[in-house]
Amino acid sequence: MTGARISARGLLASEWTKLWSVRSLWLTLAAAFALTIGLCAYMIVDGEMLGSEEAQDIPFGWTAIYPVGMLVLVVFGVLGVTGEYSSGSIRTTMVAAPRRTGVLLAKAAVATGVAAVLGVCTSVLLHGLLQLAGTVPAARGVSLFDPDMFWGVLGGTLVLPYGALLGIVLGSLVRNAAAAICLYFGVFQMGPQILPAFLPDSLAGVLDYMPLAALDVLRAGGLTSEPYGAGTAAFVAAAWIGVLGGASWWLLRSRDV
Amino acid sequence: MITAEHLTKRYGEKRAVEDLSFAVRPGAVTGFLGPNGAGKSTTMRMLVGLDSPTSGRITIDGTLYRDLPDPLRHVGVVLDARAVHPGRSAYHHLLAVARTHGIPDSRVAEVLDLVGLSAVARRRAGGFSLGMSQRLGVATALLGDPQVLVLDEPVNGLDPDGVLWIRRLLAGLAREGRTVFLSSHLMSELSLIADDLVVIGQGRLLAAGTAQEFVARAGAGTVRVVSPQSADLATALQGPGVTVTSIDGATLEVHGLDARDVGRIAADHGVVLFELLSRSLTLEEAFMRITRNALEYRTPQEAAR
Protein backbone atom coordinates (compact mmCIF):
# COMPACT_ATOMS: atom_id res chain seq x y z
CA MET A 1 0.00 0.00 0.00
CA THR A 2 3.05 2.27 0.09
CA GLY A 3 2.55 5.17 -2.23
CA ALA A 4 -1.21 5.08 -1.92
CA ARG A 5 -2.53 8.61 -2.18
CA ILE A 6 -5.35 10.59 -3.73
CA SER A 7 -4.94 10.96 -7.48
CA ALA A 8 -7.10 12.08 -10.37
CA ARG A 9 -7.00 8.53 -11.68
CA GLY A 10 -8.07 7.20 -8.31
CA LEU A 11 -10.99 9.58 -8.07
CA LEU A 12 -12.13 8.62 -11.58
CA ALA A 13 -11.86 4.93 -10.73
CA SER A 14 -13.82 5.53 -7.54
CA GLU A 15 -16.64 7.32 -9.35
CA TRP A 16 -16.66 4.60 -12.01
CA THR A 17 -17.08 1.98 -9.27
CA LYS A 18 -19.85 3.99 -7.65
CA LEU A 19 -21.74 4.33 -10.93
CA TRP A 20 -21.89 0.62 -11.66
CA SER A 21 -22.49 -0.57 -8.11
CA VAL A 22 -25.87 1.06 -7.50
CA ARG A 23 -28.64 -0.53 -9.49
CA SER A 24 -30.94 2.50 -9.69
CA LEU A 25 -28.11 4.51 -11.17
CA TRP A 26 -27.08 2.27 -14.02
CA LEU A 27 -30.71 1.33 -14.65
CA THR A 28 -31.50 5.00 -15.21
CA LEU A 29 -28.57 5.20 -17.60
CA ALA A 30 -29.68 2.05 -19.41
CA ALA A 31 -33.26 3.34 -19.57
CA ALA A 32 -32.13 6.59 -21.20
CA PHE A 33 -30.40 4.76 -24.03
CA ALA A 34 -32.98 1.99 -24.36
CA LEU A 35 -35.64 4.67 -24.72
CA THR A 36 -33.64 6.66 -27.26
CA ILE A 37 -32.71 3.62 -29.33
CA GLY A 38 -36.18 2.12 -29.13
CA LEU A 39 -38.08 5.25 -30.19
CA CYS A 40 -35.60 6.16 -32.93
CA ALA A 41 -35.53 2.63 -34.31
CA TYR A 42 -39.30 2.58 -34.48
CA MET A 43 -39.32 5.88 -36.36
CA ILE A 44 -36.60 4.78 -38.73
CA VAL A 45 -38.24 1.48 -39.54
CA ASP A 46 -41.60 3.19 -39.87
CA GLY A 47 -40.07 5.90 -42.06
CA GLU A 48 -42.00 8.57 -40.19
CA MET A 49 -40.11 11.56 -38.75
CA LEU A 50 -41.17 14.08 -36.12
CA GLY A 51 -42.42 17.44 -37.33
CA SER A 52 -43.53 18.83 -40.62
CA GLU A 53 -43.23 17.55 -44.18
CA GLU A 54 -39.85 19.20 -44.52
CA ALA A 55 -38.54 17.11 -41.64
CA GLN A 56 -38.74 14.10 -43.96
CA ASP A 57 -35.99 15.65 -46.04
CA ILE A 58 -33.52 15.99 -43.18
CA PRO A 59 -31.10 13.07 -43.31
CA PHE A 60 -30.51 13.10 -39.53
CA GLY A 61 -34.18 13.63 -38.71
CA TRP A 62 -34.26 10.68 -36.32
CA THR A 63 -32.11 12.60 -33.80
CA ALA A 64 -35.16 14.74 -33.03
CA ILE A 65 -35.95 12.08 -30.40
CA TYR A 66 -32.63 12.54 -28.56
CA PRO A 67 -33.94 15.22 -26.18
CA VAL A 68 -36.17 12.50 -24.68
CA GLY A 69 -33.03 10.53 -23.82
CA MET A 70 -31.44 13.72 -22.58
CA LEU A 71 -34.26 14.21 -20.08
CA VAL A 72 -33.62 10.81 -18.55
CA LEU A 73 -29.88 11.53 -18.53
CA VAL A 74 -30.51 14.74 -16.58
CA VAL A 75 -32.24 12.60 -13.96
CA PHE A 76 -29.31 10.17 -14.10
CA GLY A 77 -26.81 12.99 -13.46
CA VAL A 78 -28.91 14.41 -10.64
CA LEU A 79 -29.22 11.01 -8.93
CA GLY A 80 -25.49 10.44 -9.22
CA VAL A 81 -24.93 13.38 -6.90
CA THR A 82 -28.04 13.60 -4.73
CA GLY A 83 -27.99 9.88 -3.90
CA GLU A 84 -24.79 10.58 -1.99
CA TYR A 85 -26.36 13.37 0.01
CA SER A 86 -29.59 11.56 0.82
CA SER A 87 -27.78 8.41 1.93
CA GLY A 88 -25.07 10.22 3.87
CA SER A 89 -22.37 8.48 1.83
CA ILE A 90 -21.22 11.96 0.80
CA ARG A 91 -19.46 12.14 4.17
CA THR A 92 -17.48 8.99 3.38
CA THR A 93 -16.67 10.47 -0.03
CA MET A 94 -15.52 13.80 1.37
CA VAL A 95 -13.47 12.22 4.14
CA ALA A 96 -11.67 10.17 1.48
CA ALA A 97 -11.13 13.24 -0.74
CA PRO A 98 -11.31 16.24 1.58
CA ARG A 99 -10.38 18.78 -1.08
CA ARG A 100 -13.72 18.00 -2.76
CA THR A 101 -13.01 19.66 -6.12
CA GLY A 102 -11.61 16.46 -7.58
CA VAL A 103 -14.72 14.55 -6.57
CA LEU A 104 -16.99 16.93 -8.49
CA LEU A 105 -14.73 16.85 -11.54
CA ALA A 106 -14.41 13.06 -11.47
CA LYS A 107 -18.15 12.61 -11.06
CA ALA A 108 -18.84 14.97 -13.96
CA ALA A 109 -16.17 13.34 -16.13
CA VAL A 110 -17.41 9.79 -15.53
CA ALA A 111 -21.10 10.57 -16.08
CA THR A 112 -20.43 12.73 -19.12
CA GLY A 113 -17.86 10.33 -20.55
CA VAL A 114 -20.09 7.29 -20.20
CA ALA A 115 -23.06 9.15 -21.71
CA ALA A 116 -20.85 10.40 -24.58
CA VAL A 117 -19.51 6.94 -25.42
CA LEU A 118 -22.97 5.39 -25.27
CA GLY A 119 -24.33 8.34 -27.27
CA VAL A 120 -21.82 7.81 -30.06
CA CYS A 121 -22.56 4.08 -30.15
CA THR A 122 -26.28 4.86 -30.27
CA SER A 123 -25.87 7.22 -33.21
CA VAL A 124 -23.62 4.83 -35.16
CA LEU A 125 -26.08 2.02 -34.54
CA LEU A 126 -29.09 4.09 -35.61
CA HIS A 127 -27.31 5.42 -38.68
CA GLY A 128 -26.58 1.84 -39.69
CA LEU A 129 -30.21 0.93 -39.16
CA LEU A 130 -31.27 3.93 -41.22
CA GLN A 131 -29.15 2.71 -44.13
CA LEU A 132 -30.45 -0.82 -43.79
CA ALA A 133 -34.08 0.25 -43.61
CA GLY A 134 -33.74 2.80 -46.41
CA THR A 135 -37.03 4.37 -45.38
CA VAL A 136 -35.80 7.99 -45.50
CA PRO A 137 -35.03 9.00 -49.08
CA ALA A 138 -32.95 12.01 -48.02
CA ALA A 139 -30.64 9.77 -46.01
CA ARG A 140 -30.26 6.92 -48.47
CA GLY A 141 -26.59 6.25 -49.06
CA VAL A 142 -25.49 9.29 -47.04
CA SER A 143 -22.39 8.35 -45.03
CA LEU A 144 -22.16 9.25 -41.36
CA PHE A 145 -19.25 11.53 -42.25
CA ASP A 146 -21.02 13.34 -45.06
CA PRO A 147 -21.35 16.98 -43.86
CA ASP A 148 -25.11 16.84 -44.49
CA MET A 149 -25.30 14.02 -41.97
CA PHE A 150 -22.33 14.53 -39.68
CA TRP A 151 -23.02 17.93 -38.10
CA GLY A 152 -26.63 17.17 -37.35
CA VAL A 153 -25.83 13.78 -35.86
CA LEU A 154 -22.98 15.28 -33.84
CA GLY A 155 -25.19 18.07 -32.49
CA GLY A 156 -27.92 15.58 -31.63
CA THR A 157 -25.50 13.18 -29.98
CA LEU A 158 -23.99 15.98 -27.90
CA VAL A 159 -27.24 16.65 -26.08
CA LEU A 160 -26.99 13.24 -24.40
CA PRO A 161 -23.74 13.82 -22.43
CA TYR A 162 -24.80 17.43 -21.99
CA GLY A 163 -27.91 16.24 -20.15
CA ALA A 164 -25.85 14.03 -17.83
CA LEU A 165 -23.45 16.88 -17.12
CA LEU A 166 -26.27 19.36 -16.50
CA GLY A 167 -27.79 16.83 -14.09
CA ILE A 168 -24.52 16.52 -12.15
CA VAL A 169 -24.22 20.29 -11.95
CA LEU A 170 -27.82 20.86 -10.83
CA GLY A 171 -27.58 18.00 -8.34
CA SER A 172 -24.45 19.50 -6.78
CA LEU A 173 -26.08 22.90 -6.69
CA VAL A 174 -29.15 21.95 -4.67
CA ARG A 175 -28.08 18.55 -3.21
CA ASN A 176 -31.60 17.15 -3.32
CA ALA A 177 -33.10 15.03 -6.11
CA ALA A 178 -36.61 16.46 -6.07
CA ALA A 179 -35.36 20.04 -5.95
CA ALA A 180 -32.82 19.49 -8.74
CA ILE A 181 -35.32 17.79 -11.05
CA CYS A 182 -37.94 20.48 -10.36
CA LEU A 183 -35.32 23.11 -11.05
CA TYR A 184 -34.54 21.46 -14.37
CA PHE A 185 -38.15 21.12 -15.46
CA GLY A 186 -39.29 24.45 -14.07
CA VAL A 187 -36.50 26.63 -15.33
CA PHE A 188 -34.91 24.89 -18.28
CA GLN A 189 -37.61 22.67 -19.74
CA MET A 190 -40.77 24.71 -19.14
CA GLY A 191 -39.23 28.10 -18.45
CA PRO A 192 -38.91 29.11 -22.10
CA GLN A 193 -42.65 28.49 -22.59
CA ILE A 194 -43.86 30.09 -19.38
CA LEU A 195 -41.51 32.99 -18.89
CA PRO A 196 -42.47 35.06 -21.96
CA ALA A 197 -45.81 35.80 -20.29
CA PHE A 198 -43.98 37.48 -17.42
CA LEU A 199 -41.18 39.17 -19.32
CA PRO A 200 -41.47 42.50 -21.14
CA ASP A 201 -41.20 42.01 -24.92
CA SER A 202 -37.83 43.71 -24.99
CA LEU A 203 -36.41 40.97 -22.76
CA ALA A 204 -38.08 38.01 -24.46
CA GLY A 205 -34.99 37.56 -26.65
CA VAL A 206 -33.06 36.55 -23.53
CA LEU A 207 -34.82 33.18 -23.66
CA ASP A 208 -32.94 32.40 -26.87
CA TYR A 209 -29.91 32.04 -24.64
CA MET A 210 -31.38 29.32 -22.48
CA PRO A 211 -29.42 26.06 -22.74
CA LEU A 212 -32.09 24.08 -24.57
CA ALA A 213 -32.44 26.85 -27.19
CA ALA A 214 -28.69 26.66 -27.77
CA LEU A 215 -28.87 22.88 -28.03
CA ASP A 216 -31.65 23.21 -30.63
CA VAL A 217 -29.31 25.28 -32.79
CA LEU A 218 -26.59 22.64 -32.43
CA ARG A 219 -29.00 19.85 -33.25
CA ALA A 220 -29.97 21.63 -36.49
CA GLY A 221 -26.53 20.79 -37.86
CA GLY A 222 -26.09 24.13 -39.61
CA LEU A 223 -29.49 24.06 -41.34
CA THR A 224 -30.41 27.22 -39.44
CA SER A 225 -28.52 30.15 -38.01
CA GLU A 226 -31.54 31.50 -36.15
CA PRO A 227 -31.21 33.10 -33.64
CA TYR A 228 -27.43 32.55 -33.81
CA GLY A 229 -24.87 30.22 -35.35
CA ALA A 230 -23.51 26.93 -34.09
CA GLY A 231 -20.37 28.53 -32.65
CA THR A 232 -22.40 30.89 -30.47
CA ALA A 233 -24.70 28.03 -29.53
CA ALA A 234 -21.80 25.88 -28.37
CA PHE A 235 -20.51 28.82 -26.37
CA VAL A 236 -23.92 29.47 -24.76
CA ALA A 237 -24.35 25.81 -23.83
CA ALA A 238 -20.83 25.66 -22.37
CA ALA A 239 -21.29 28.95 -20.53
CA TRP A 240 -24.34 27.60 -18.70
CA ILE A 241 -22.32 24.62 -17.49
CA GLY A 242 -19.45 26.95 -16.61
CA VAL A 243 -21.59 29.32 -14.56
CA LEU A 244 -23.76 26.69 -12.84
CA GLY A 245 -20.77 24.38 -12.38
CA GLY A 246 -18.71 27.22 -10.95
CA ALA A 247 -21.48 28.05 -8.50
CA SER A 248 -21.83 24.44 -7.38
CA TRP A 249 -18.05 24.12 -7.06
CA TRP A 250 -17.92 27.23 -4.89
CA LEU A 251 -20.78 25.94 -2.71
CA LEU A 252 -19.15 22.52 -2.45
CA ARG A 253 -15.95 24.11 -1.21
CA SER A 254 -17.61 26.40 1.29
CA ARG A 255 -20.55 24.42 2.68
CA ASP A 256 -20.30 21.90 5.51
CA VAL A 257 -21.38 18.37 4.59
CA MET B 1 -0.84 13.92 17.49
CA ILE B 2 -4.19 15.67 17.11
CA THR B 3 -4.04 19.30 18.19
CA ALA B 4 -6.96 21.69 18.53
CA GLU B 5 -6.03 25.34 18.86
CA HIS B 6 -8.70 27.86 19.84
CA LEU B 7 -11.14 25.86 17.76
CA THR B 8 -14.47 27.65 17.39
CA LYS B 9 -17.61 26.80 15.43
CA ARG B 10 -20.70 28.97 15.46
CA TYR B 11 -23.96 28.40 13.64
CA GLY B 12 -25.37 31.93 13.61
CA GLU B 13 -25.71 32.87 17.25
CA LYS B 14 -25.45 29.30 18.46
CA ARG B 15 -22.00 28.30 19.62
CA ALA B 16 -21.30 24.65 18.99
CA VAL B 17 -17.61 24.78 19.91
CA GLU B 18 -15.98 27.72 21.66
CA ASP B 19 -12.23 28.38 21.91
CA LEU B 20 -11.40 24.71 22.36
CA SER B 21 -7.74 23.77 22.74
CA PHE B 22 -6.46 20.30 23.54
CA ALA B 23 -3.99 17.70 22.33
CA VAL B 24 -4.43 13.97 21.85
CA ARG B 25 -1.14 12.21 22.45
CA PRO B 26 0.00 9.53 20.03
CA GLY B 27 -0.17 5.88 20.96
CA ALA B 28 -2.83 6.33 23.63
CA VAL B 29 -6.59 5.94 23.85
CA THR B 30 -8.18 9.30 24.50
CA GLY B 31 -11.80 9.53 25.49
CA PHE B 32 -13.65 12.60 24.29
CA LEU B 33 -16.34 13.13 26.80
CA GLY B 34 -19.26 15.44 27.18
CA PRO B 35 -23.01 15.47 27.53
CA ASN B 36 -25.10 15.22 24.35
CA GLY B 37 -24.87 18.46 22.38
CA ALA B 38 -21.54 19.43 23.93
CA GLY B 39 -19.86 19.76 20.53
CA LYS B 40 -18.06 16.42 20.30
CA SER B 41 -19.35 15.48 16.85
CA THR B 42 -18.78 18.99 15.51
CA THR B 43 -15.18 18.86 16.73
CA MET B 44 -14.62 15.51 15.03
CA ARG B 45 -16.24 16.73 11.82
CA MET B 46 -13.91 19.72 11.83
CA LEU B 47 -10.96 17.38 12.37
CA VAL B 48 -11.65 15.61 9.06
CA GLY B 49 -12.69 18.72 7.16
CA LEU B 50 -16.42 18.02 6.87
CA ASP B 51 -17.14 21.26 8.75
CA SER B 52 -14.99 24.36 8.55
CA PRO B 53 -14.13 26.05 11.84
CA THR B 54 -15.39 29.61 12.31
CA SER B 55 -11.93 30.30 13.74
CA GLY B 56 -9.01 28.36 15.14
CA ARG B 57 -7.82 25.05 13.75
CA ILE B 58 -7.49 21.36 14.43
CA THR B 59 -4.57 19.50 12.91
CA ILE B 60 -2.96 16.07 12.61
CA ASP B 61 0.77 16.27 13.30
CA GLY B 62 0.54 19.96 12.49
CA THR B 63 -1.21 19.50 9.13
CA LEU B 64 -4.84 20.22 8.31
CA TYR B 65 -6.61 17.02 7.30
CA ARG B 66 -7.58 18.71 4.04
CA ASP B 67 -3.92 19.26 3.17
CA LEU B 68 -2.89 15.63 3.55
CA PRO B 69 -2.13 14.03 0.18
CA ASP B 70 -3.18 10.64 1.56
CA PRO B 71 -5.63 11.34 4.42
CA LEU B 72 -6.92 7.76 4.69
CA ARG B 73 -3.44 6.52 5.51
CA HIS B 74 -3.18 8.91 8.46
CA VAL B 75 -6.64 9.01 9.96
CA GLY B 76 -9.53 6.56 9.93
CA VAL B 77 -12.90 7.91 10.96
CA VAL B 78 -16.22 6.42 11.94
CA LEU B 79 -18.55 9.36 12.32
CA ASP B 80 -21.90 7.73 11.84
CA ALA B 81 -22.65 4.24 10.75
CA ARG B 82 -25.10 5.30 8.07
CA ALA B 83 -22.63 6.97 5.73
CA VAL B 84 -23.16 4.31 3.07
CA HIS B 85 -25.40 4.27 0.00
CA PRO B 86 -28.12 1.72 0.86
CA GLY B 87 -28.11 0.37 -2.68
CA ARG B 88 -24.40 -0.40 -2.73
CA SER B 89 -22.85 -3.59 -1.38
CA ALA B 90 -20.34 -3.41 1.46
CA TYR B 91 -17.66 -4.64 -0.93
CA HIS B 92 -18.29 -1.96 -3.53
CA HIS B 93 -18.59 0.73 -0.87
CA LEU B 94 -15.12 -0.15 0.36
CA LEU B 95 -13.81 -0.56 -3.17
CA ALA B 96 -14.97 2.94 -4.14
CA VAL B 97 -13.25 4.41 -1.09
CA ALA B 98 -10.06 2.37 -1.61
CA ARG B 99 -9.79 3.44 -5.24
CA THR B 100 -9.61 7.16 -4.39
CA HIS B 101 -6.18 6.45 -2.85
CA GLY B 102 -5.12 3.62 -5.13
CA ILE B 103 -5.33 1.20 -2.21
CA PRO B 104 -5.18 -2.32 -3.68
CA ASP B 105 -8.39 -4.37 -3.93
CA SER B 106 -6.82 -7.07 -1.75
CA ARG B 107 -6.94 -4.66 1.19
CA VAL B 108 -10.74 -4.49 0.82
CA ALA B 109 -10.97 -8.24 1.39
CA GLU B 110 -8.60 -7.89 4.35
CA VAL B 111 -10.64 -5.28 6.18
CA LEU B 112 -13.86 -7.19 5.47
CA ASP B 113 -12.27 -10.19 7.17
CA LEU B 114 -11.03 -8.04 10.01
CA VAL B 115 -14.54 -6.85 10.91
CA GLY B 116 -16.22 -10.16 10.13
CA LEU B 117 -18.33 -9.00 7.19
CA SER B 118 -16.86 -11.21 4.45
CA ALA B 119 -19.94 -13.42 4.31
CA VAL B 120 -22.28 -10.48 3.63
CA ALA B 121 -19.86 -8.35 1.61
CA ARG B 122 -21.94 -8.65 -1.57
CA ARG B 123 -25.23 -7.80 0.12
CA ARG B 124 -26.63 -4.31 -0.16
CA ALA B 125 -25.70 -2.17 2.83
CA GLY B 126 -29.27 -0.87 3.10
CA GLY B 127 -30.29 -4.17 4.64
CA PHE B 128 -27.58 -4.11 7.30
CA SER B 129 -28.38 -3.92 10.99
CA LEU B 130 -26.86 -1.08 13.00
CA GLY B 131 -24.20 -3.45 14.28
CA MET B 132 -23.25 -4.52 10.75
CA SER B 133 -23.23 -0.90 9.56
CA GLN B 134 -20.95 0.00 12.44
CA ARG B 135 -18.60 -2.81 11.41
CA LEU B 136 -18.64 -1.53 7.84
CA GLY B 137 -17.81 1.94 9.16
CA VAL B 138 -14.84 0.52 11.06
CA ALA B 139 -13.72 -1.42 7.97
CA THR B 140 -13.82 1.82 5.96
CA ALA B 141 -11.75 3.57 8.62
CA LEU B 142 -9.14 0.79 8.59
CA LEU B 143 -8.73 0.68 4.78
CA GLY B 144 -5.66 2.92 4.77
CA ASP B 145 -4.13 1.21 7.82
CA PRO B 146 -4.00 4.59 9.60
CA GLN B 147 -2.07 5.39 12.74
CA VAL B 148 -4.93 7.47 14.14
CA LEU B 149 -8.52 6.30 14.57
CA VAL B 150 -11.35 8.67 15.34
CA LEU B 151 -14.70 7.27 16.37
CA ASP B 152 -17.83 9.21 17.25
CA GLU B 153 -20.00 7.40 19.80
CA PRO B 154 -18.98 3.99 18.47
CA VAL B 155 -21.10 1.99 20.90
CA ASN B 156 -24.26 4.07 20.60
CA GLY B 157 -27.22 1.88 19.84
CA LEU B 158 -25.21 -1.34 19.67
CA ASP B 159 -26.33 -4.52 21.35
CA PRO B 160 -24.07 -6.04 24.05
CA ASP B 161 -22.33 -8.24 21.47
CA GLY B 162 -21.52 -5.22 19.34
CA VAL B 163 -20.32 -3.21 22.33
CA LEU B 164 -17.99 -6.02 23.35
CA TRP B 165 -16.69 -6.31 19.80
CA ILE B 166 -15.92 -2.59 19.53
CA ARG B 167 -14.26 -2.59 22.95
CA ARG B 168 -12.00 -5.51 22.04
CA LEU B 169 -11.19 -4.05 18.66
CA LEU B 170 -10.21 -0.68 20.11
CA ALA B 171 -8.13 -2.31 22.83
CA GLY B 172 -6.37 -4.34 20.13
CA LEU B 173 -5.70 -1.28 18.00
CA ALA B 174 -4.37 0.60 21.02
CA ARG B 175 -2.04 -2.33 21.84
CA GLU B 176 -0.61 -2.00 18.32
CA GLY B 177 0.41 1.50 19.33
CA ARG B 178 -2.24 3.37 17.40
CA THR B 179 -3.81 6.58 18.56
CA VAL B 180 -7.49 6.14 19.30
CA PHE B 181 -9.71 9.17 19.84
CA LEU B 182 -13.26 8.23 20.65
CA SER B 183 -16.19 10.21 21.90
CA SER B 184 -18.89 9.14 24.25
CA HIS B 185 -21.41 10.62 26.60
CA LEU B 186 -21.05 7.55 28.78
CA MET B 187 -18.19 7.79 31.24
CA SER B 188 -18.62 4.18 32.25
CA GLU B 189 -17.83 3.13 28.69
CA LEU B 190 -14.66 5.19 28.48
CA SER B 191 -13.41 4.32 31.95
CA LEU B 192 -12.83 0.80 30.70
CA ILE B 193 -10.52 1.81 27.91
CA ALA B 194 -9.32 5.44 27.96
CA ASP B 195 -5.86 6.45 29.15
CA ASP B 196 -6.53 10.15 28.69
CA LEU B 197 -9.66 12.23 28.75
CA VAL B 198 -10.78 15.42 27.08
CA VAL B 199 -14.00 16.64 28.67
CA ILE B 200 -16.12 19.35 27.12
CA GLY B 201 -19.45 20.93 27.95
CA GLN B 202 -21.36 23.50 25.89
CA GLY B 203 -18.48 23.53 23.43
CA ARG B 204 -15.88 24.54 26.01
CA LEU B 205 -13.04 22.56 27.49
CA LEU B 206 -13.80 21.45 31.04
CA ALA B 207 -10.85 19.17 31.70
CA ALA B 208 -8.05 17.40 29.88
CA GLY B 209 -5.38 15.03 31.07
CA THR B 210 -4.97 11.49 32.26
CA ALA B 211 -7.88 9.70 33.87
CA GLN B 212 -6.17 9.93 37.31
CA GLU B 213 -5.58 13.67 37.02
CA PHE B 214 -9.17 14.03 36.03
CA VAL B 215 -10.44 12.31 39.15
CA ALA B 216 -8.08 14.31 41.35
CA ARG B 217 -9.24 17.52 39.72
CA ALA B 218 -12.89 16.74 40.33
CA GLY B 219 -12.22 17.00 44.05
CA ALA B 220 -11.59 14.82 47.05
CA GLY B 221 -13.51 11.65 47.67
CA THR B 222 -15.70 10.90 50.63
CA VAL B 223 -15.06 9.32 53.99
CA ARG B 224 -17.63 6.97 55.45
CA VAL B 225 -17.58 6.58 59.17
CA VAL B 226 -19.72 4.41 61.46
CA SER B 227 -19.95 5.33 65.11
CA PRO B 228 -22.46 4.76 67.93
CA GLN B 229 -21.92 8.46 68.79
CA SER B 230 -22.52 9.74 65.30
CA ALA B 231 -24.33 12.91 66.39
CA ASP B 232 -21.39 13.98 68.63
CA LEU B 233 -18.93 13.16 65.87
CA ALA B 234 -20.92 15.16 63.32
CA THR B 235 -20.74 18.21 65.56
CA ALA B 236 -17.02 17.74 66.14
CA LEU B 237 -16.26 17.41 62.42
CA GLN B 238 -17.95 20.70 61.47
CA GLY B 239 -15.62 23.24 59.97
CA PRO B 240 -15.09 25.40 56.89
CA GLY B 241 -15.41 23.42 53.65
CA VAL B 242 -16.66 20.32 55.39
CA THR B 243 -20.05 18.74 54.78
CA VAL B 244 -21.34 15.88 56.86
CA THR B 245 -24.32 13.86 55.75
CA SER B 246 -26.06 11.40 58.01
CA ILE B 247 -26.87 8.19 56.14
CA ASP B 248 -28.57 6.39 58.99
CA GLY B 249 -28.44 6.53 62.80
CA ALA B 250 -24.82 5.41 62.94
CA THR B 251 -23.30 6.20 59.53
CA LEU B 252 -21.94 9.53 58.34
CA GLU B 253 -20.59 10.54 54.97
CA VAL B 254 -17.95 13.26 55.19
CA HIS B 255 -16.79 15.50 52.35
CA GLY B 256 -13.81 17.81 52.74
CA LEU B 257 -11.74 15.81 55.25
CA ASP B 258 -9.65 12.73 54.69
CA ALA B 259 -9.89 9.55 56.79
CA ARG B 260 -6.81 10.51 58.81
CA ASP B 261 -8.39 13.82 59.91
CA VAL B 262 -11.67 12.12 60.81
CA GLY B 263 -9.87 9.49 62.94
CA ARG B 264 -7.83 12.13 64.74
CA ILE B 265 -10.85 14.33 65.48
CA ALA B 266 -12.77 11.30 66.74
CA ALA B 267 -9.89 10.40 69.11
CA ASP B 268 -9.63 14.01 70.36
CA HIS B 269 -13.32 13.91 71.26
CA GLY B 270 -13.27 10.41 72.69
CA VAL B 271 -15.68 9.12 70.04
CA VAL B 272 -15.74 5.37 69.39
CA LEU B 273 -15.44 4.31 65.75
CA PHE B 274 -16.68 1.00 64.34
CA GLU B 275 -15.70 1.64 60.78
CA LEU B 276 -13.66 4.23 58.89
CA LEU B 277 -13.52 3.98 55.12
CA SER B 278 -12.22 6.43 52.54
CA ARG B 279 -13.42 6.22 49.00
CA SER B 280 -12.08 8.17 46.01
CA LEU B 281 -14.44 9.38 43.28
CA THR B 282 -15.16 7.07 40.41
CA LEU B 283 -14.61 8.49 36.94
CA GLU B 284 -18.36 8.53 36.57
CA GLU B 285 -18.82 10.71 39.65
CA ALA B 286 -15.96 12.96 38.61
CA PHE B 287 -17.57 13.37 35.19
CA MET B 288 -20.95 14.16 36.71
CA ARG B 289 -19.41 16.68 39.04
CA ILE B 290 -17.43 18.43 36.32
CA THR B 291 -20.17 18.50 33.71
CA ARG B 292 -23.02 19.37 36.06
CA ASN B 293 -22.24 23.07 35.86
CA ALA B 294 -21.95 22.94 32.12
CA LEU B 295 -25.18 21.14 31.33
CA GLU B 296 -27.14 23.06 28.80
CA TYR B 297 -30.44 21.30 28.94
CA ARG B 298 -31.75 20.16 32.25
CA THR B 299 -34.97 20.14 34.17
CA PRO B 300 -35.42 22.48 37.15
CA GLN B 301 -35.21 19.46 39.47
CA GLU B 302 -31.86 18.50 38.03
CA ALA B 303 -30.63 22.07 38.31
CA ALA B 304 -31.60 22.19 41.97
CA ARG B 305 -29.69 19.06 42.88
Coordinates of C-alpha atoms in Angstrom, one line a residue, chain A residues 43 47-58 60-65 219:
Chain A
M43 CA -39.3 5.9 -36.4
G47 CA -40.1 5.9 -42.1
E48 CA -42.0 8.6 -40.2
M49 CA -40.1 11.6 -38.8
L50 CA -41.2 14.1 -36.1
G51 CA -42.4 17.4 -37.3
S52 CA -43.5 18.8 -40.6
E53 CA -43.2 17.5 -44.2
E54 CA -39.8 19.2 -44.5
A55 CA -38.5 17.1 -41.6
Q56 CA -38.7 14.1 -44.0
D57 CA -36.0 15.7 -46.0
I58 CA -33.5 16.0 -43.2
F60 CA -30.5 13.1 -39.5
G61 CA -34.2 13.6 -38.7
W62 CA -34.3 10.7 -36.3
T63 CA -32.1 12.6 -33.8
A64 CA -35.2 14.7 -33.0
I65 CA -36.0 12.1 -30.4
R219 CA -29.0 19.8 -33.3

